[in-house]
Short mmCIF file of C-alpha atoms and ligand atoms in Angstrom, two decimals:
data_model
loop_
_atom_site.label_atom_id
_atom_site.label_comp_id
_atom_site.label_asym_id
_atom_site.label_seq_id
_atom_site.Cartn_x
_atom_site.Cartn_y
_atom_site.Cartn_z
CA MET A 63 120.56 95.19 98.36
CA ALA A 64 121.62 91.90 96.87
CA ASP A 65 118.89 90.09 98.80
CA GLY A 66 116.26 92.76 98.05
CA PRO A 67 112.89 92.14 96.45
CA GLN A 68 112.99 90.31 93.13
CA THR A 69 109.45 90.48 91.77
CA LEU A 70 106.21 92.39 92.20
CA GLN A 71 102.88 91.52 90.60
CA LEU A 72 99.99 93.94 90.20
CA ARG A 73 96.60 94.09 88.53
CA LEU A 74 96.04 97.10 86.33
CA ASP A 75 92.26 97.28 86.10
CA SER A 76 92.16 100.46 84.06
CA ARG A 77 94.30 102.74 81.97
CA GLY A 78 94.26 105.06 84.99
CA ALA A 79 95.87 102.35 87.12
CA THR A 80 98.62 101.89 84.52
CA ARG A 81 99.19 105.64 84.48
CA ARG A 82 99.34 105.78 88.27
CA LEU A 83 101.89 102.97 88.28
CA GLY A 84 103.97 104.99 85.78
CA ARG A 85 103.83 108.08 87.97
CA ARG A 86 104.72 106.18 91.10
CA LEU A 87 107.53 104.40 89.31
CA ALA A 88 108.89 107.71 88.00
CA ALA A 89 109.05 109.04 91.56
CA CYS A 90 111.34 106.12 92.43
CA LEU A 91 113.62 106.48 89.38
CA ALA A 92 117.12 107.90 89.43
CA PRO A 93 119.33 108.85 86.46
CA GLY A 94 120.93 105.80 84.88
CA ALA A 95 118.00 103.42 85.47
CA LEU A 96 117.00 100.83 82.87
CA LEU A 97 113.42 99.61 82.41
CA VAL A 98 112.79 96.85 79.88
CA LEU A 99 109.12 96.55 78.85
CA ALA A 100 107.66 93.32 77.54
CA GLY A 101 104.18 92.19 76.56
CA ASP A 102 101.91 91.88 73.55
CA ARG A 103 100.94 94.64 71.17
CA GLY A 104 98.40 96.88 72.87
CA ALA A 105 99.21 95.61 76.35
CA GLY A 106 99.86 99.16 77.59
CA LYS A 107 103.63 99.62 77.33
CA THR A 108 103.43 103.05 75.72
CA VAL A 109 100.68 104.17 78.12
CA LEU A 110 103.07 103.27 80.95
CA VAL A 111 106.05 105.04 79.34
CA ARG A 112 103.97 108.19 78.79
CA ALA A 113 103.12 108.33 82.50
CA ILE A 114 106.74 107.64 83.46
CA GLY A 115 107.82 110.46 81.14
CA ARG A 116 105.38 112.96 82.65
CA GLY A 117 106.54 111.88 86.09
CA LEU A 118 110.14 112.54 85.04
CA GLY A 119 109.11 116.04 83.98
CA VAL A 120 108.87 115.62 80.20
CA SER A 121 106.80 118.64 79.11
CA THR A 122 103.22 117.99 77.97
CA ASP A 123 104.19 120.01 74.87
CA ILE A 124 106.22 116.95 73.85
CA ARG A 125 104.21 113.97 72.58
CA ILE A 126 105.42 110.66 73.94
CA THR A 127 104.76 108.09 71.23
CA SER A 128 106.09 104.62 70.50
CA PRO A 129 109.28 105.16 68.47
CA THR A 130 108.44 102.22 66.24
CA PHE A 131 110.07 103.56 63.06
CA ASP A 132 112.80 105.79 64.43
CA LEU A 133 113.49 103.30 67.28
CA VAL A 134 114.82 105.80 69.85
CA HIS A 135 113.48 109.11 71.19
CA GLU A 136 115.51 111.29 73.56
CA LEU A 137 113.20 113.52 75.56
CA PRO A 138 114.31 116.31 77.89
CA GLY A 139 112.95 116.33 81.43
CA ARG A 140 113.87 116.88 85.08
CA ILE A 141 115.50 113.52 84.44
CA PRO A 142 115.82 113.02 80.65
CA LEU A 143 114.00 110.01 79.18
CA VAL A 144 115.45 107.80 76.47
CA HIS A 145 112.50 105.85 75.00
CA ALA A 146 113.16 103.01 72.57
CA ASP A 147 110.91 100.52 70.81
CA LEU A 148 112.79 97.54 69.40
CA TYR A 149 109.78 95.78 67.85
CA ARG A 150 111.30 96.08 64.39
CA LEU A 151 114.84 95.25 65.40
CA ASP A 152 116.09 91.75 64.60
CA ASP A 153 119.83 92.03 64.67
CA PRO A 154 121.51 92.66 68.05
CA SER A 155 124.44 94.35 66.29
CA THR A 156 122.06 97.16 65.23
CA LEU A 157 121.55 97.77 68.92
CA VAL A 158 125.15 98.94 69.14
CA GLU A 159 124.55 101.41 66.29
CA LEU A 160 121.56 102.82 68.16
CA GLY A 161 123.89 103.72 71.03
CA LEU A 162 121.35 102.65 73.62
CA SER A 163 123.89 101.01 75.91
CA GLU A 164 125.75 104.31 76.13
CA HIS A 165 122.73 105.90 77.81
CA ILE A 166 122.33 103.21 80.44
CA GLY A 167 123.92 104.17 83.74
CA ARG A 168 124.28 107.85 82.75
CA GLU A 169 122.08 110.91 83.20
CA SER A 170 118.89 109.59 81.60
CA VAL A 171 116.32 106.99 82.47
CA VAL A 172 116.22 104.42 79.64
CA VAL A 173 112.90 102.68 78.88
CA ILE A 174 112.84 100.07 76.13
CA GLU A 175 109.64 98.60 74.69
CA TRP A 176 110.15 95.12 73.21
CA GLY A 177 113.59 95.06 74.82
CA GLU A 178 113.34 91.62 76.39
CA ARG A 179 114.85 89.85 73.39
CA PHE A 180 117.98 91.96 73.88
CA ARG A 181 118.19 91.62 77.64
CA GLN A 182 121.69 90.17 77.37
CA GLU A 183 123.02 93.02 75.23
CA LEU A 184 121.43 95.67 77.44
CA GLY A 185 123.32 94.58 80.54
CA PRO A 186 122.31 92.89 83.73
CA ASP A 187 121.07 95.76 85.91
CA GLY A 188 117.48 97.01 85.72
CA VAL A 189 113.81 96.15 86.02
CA THR A 190 111.89 94.12 83.45
CA ILE A 191 108.18 94.96 83.35
CA ARG A 192 105.88 92.48 81.66
CA LEU A 193 102.37 93.65 80.86
CA ASP A 194 99.86 90.92 80.10
CA LEU A 195 96.36 91.01 78.73
CA ASP A 196 94.13 88.09 79.62
CA ALA A 197 90.44 87.33 79.89
CA ASP A 198 90.55 88.66 83.42
CA GLY A 199 92.05 92.01 82.46
CA ARG A 200 95.57 93.35 82.65
CA ARG A 201 98.38 92.14 84.78
CA CYS A 202 101.84 93.51 85.41
CA ARG A 203 104.91 91.69 86.66
CA LEU A 204 108.04 93.62 87.62
CA GLU A 205 111.27 91.71 87.95
CA ALA A 206 114.48 93.24 89.25
CA GLU A 207 117.99 92.27 88.26
CA GLY A 208 121.23 93.65 89.67
CA PRO A 209 121.74 96.07 92.57
CA ALA A 210 120.23 99.18 90.94
CA GLY A 211 117.21 97.20 89.67
CA GLN A 212 116.62 95.69 93.09
CA ALA A 213 117.00 99.02 94.85
CA LEU A 214 114.48 100.57 92.45
CA LEU A 215 111.93 97.79 92.91
CA GLY A 216 112.46 98.00 96.67
CA ARG A 217 111.66 101.74 96.61
CA LEU A 218 108.53 101.11 94.52
CA MET A 219 107.28 98.34 96.82
CA GLU A 220 107.78 100.55 99.82
CA ALA A 221 105.97 103.46 98.14
CA LEU A 222 103.02 101.22 97.18
CA ARG A 223 102.83 99.80 100.69
CA GLU A 224 102.56 103.30 102.09
CA ARG A 225 100.09 104.44 99.45
CA PRO A 226 98.50 101.83 97.17
CA ILE A 227 97.70 102.67 93.55
CA ALA A 228 94.01 102.55 94.51
CA GLY A 229 91.04 100.26 94.21
CA ARG A 230 91.70 96.68 93.32
CA SER A 231 94.85 97.53 91.41
CA ASP A 232 97.30 96.59 94.14
CA ARG A 233 95.88 93.18 94.84
CA PRO A 234 98.44 90.52 94.14
CA ALA A 235 97.82 89.12 90.65
N1 LIG B 164 94.73 98.85 82.08
C1 LIG B 164 95.20 99.40 80.94
N2 LIG B 164 96.50 99.77 80.87
C2 LIG B 164 97.01 100.28 79.73
N3 LIG B 164 96.31 100.48 78.59
C3 LIG B 164 95.00 100.14 78.61
C4 LIG B 164 94.41 99.59 79.78
N4 LIG B 164 93.12 99.34 79.49
C5 LIG B 164 92.95 99.72 78.21
N5 LIG B 164 94.06 100.21 77.67
C6 LIG B 164 94.21 100.66 76.28
O1 LIG B 164 95.07 99.75 75.61
C7 LIG B 164 95.91 100.42 74.69
C8 LIG B 164 97.36 100.16 75.04
O2 LIG B 164 98.15 100.68 73.99
P1 LIG B 164 99.71 100.92 74.05
O3 LIG B 164 100.07 101.67 72.80
O4 LIG B 164 100.12 101.48 75.36
O5 LIG B 164 100.26 99.41 73.95
P2 LIG B 164 101.73 98.90 73.66
O6 LIG B 164 101.95 97.78 74.61
O7 LIG B 164 102.69 100.04 73.68
O8 LIG B 164 101.62 98.31 72.18
P3 LIG B 164 102.76 98.21 71.03
O9 LIG B 164 103.56 96.99 71.35
O10 LIG B 164 101.97 98.04 69.77
O11 LIG B 164 103.59 99.46 71.05
C9 LIG B 164 95.55 101.91 74.77
O12 LIG B 164 94.66 102.22 73.73
C10 LIG B 164 94.88 102.02 76.13
O13 LIG B 164 93.94 103.06 76.17
MG1 LIG B 165 104.09 100.82 72.32
#
């Protein structure tokens, strides 16, 4: 799908809309996928990851929190979730020590908050999701790179066409 869809923009008018996006995204995810989350503090990255995790079958007995201090959480699920938060990481060489790259393309879905700065190190295939807060509310831009990223975004676009997230949330931003 080299000429597949590259970007998708959505409005996320409520926390519920962000959660629904996470659930719908999870339904499109396959083991090995990489999602890189960008956006300011409080933009909704962890809210999105939590919904993705539940959609992947991470038990509600397991809290899904931003791994700000321990950097990486590995959570069991129907598809396991590797959840990282690189806010405190400055040195790309530390990324190697974290072993994140070893999870990408394997049996888990890898979701990385604040991963955009390390996009190069993480490899070229995946979807970058930027969440933005502005005076008008919240906005989300998904950008696919590489064949697996483009296939994933294609599946999501198709799913949202068939059944929108609801309300105003699917209006182009
Ligand atoms: N449309 C929305 N989508 C997501 N969160 C929303 C929305 N509207 C309000 N919120 C609130 O904004 C906050 C988002 O916090 P969250 O921890 O997900 O941000 P974050 O991007 O992970 O921040 P950090 O970079 O500090 O980890 C939550 O308290 C949530 O309830
Ligand atoms: Mg967070």
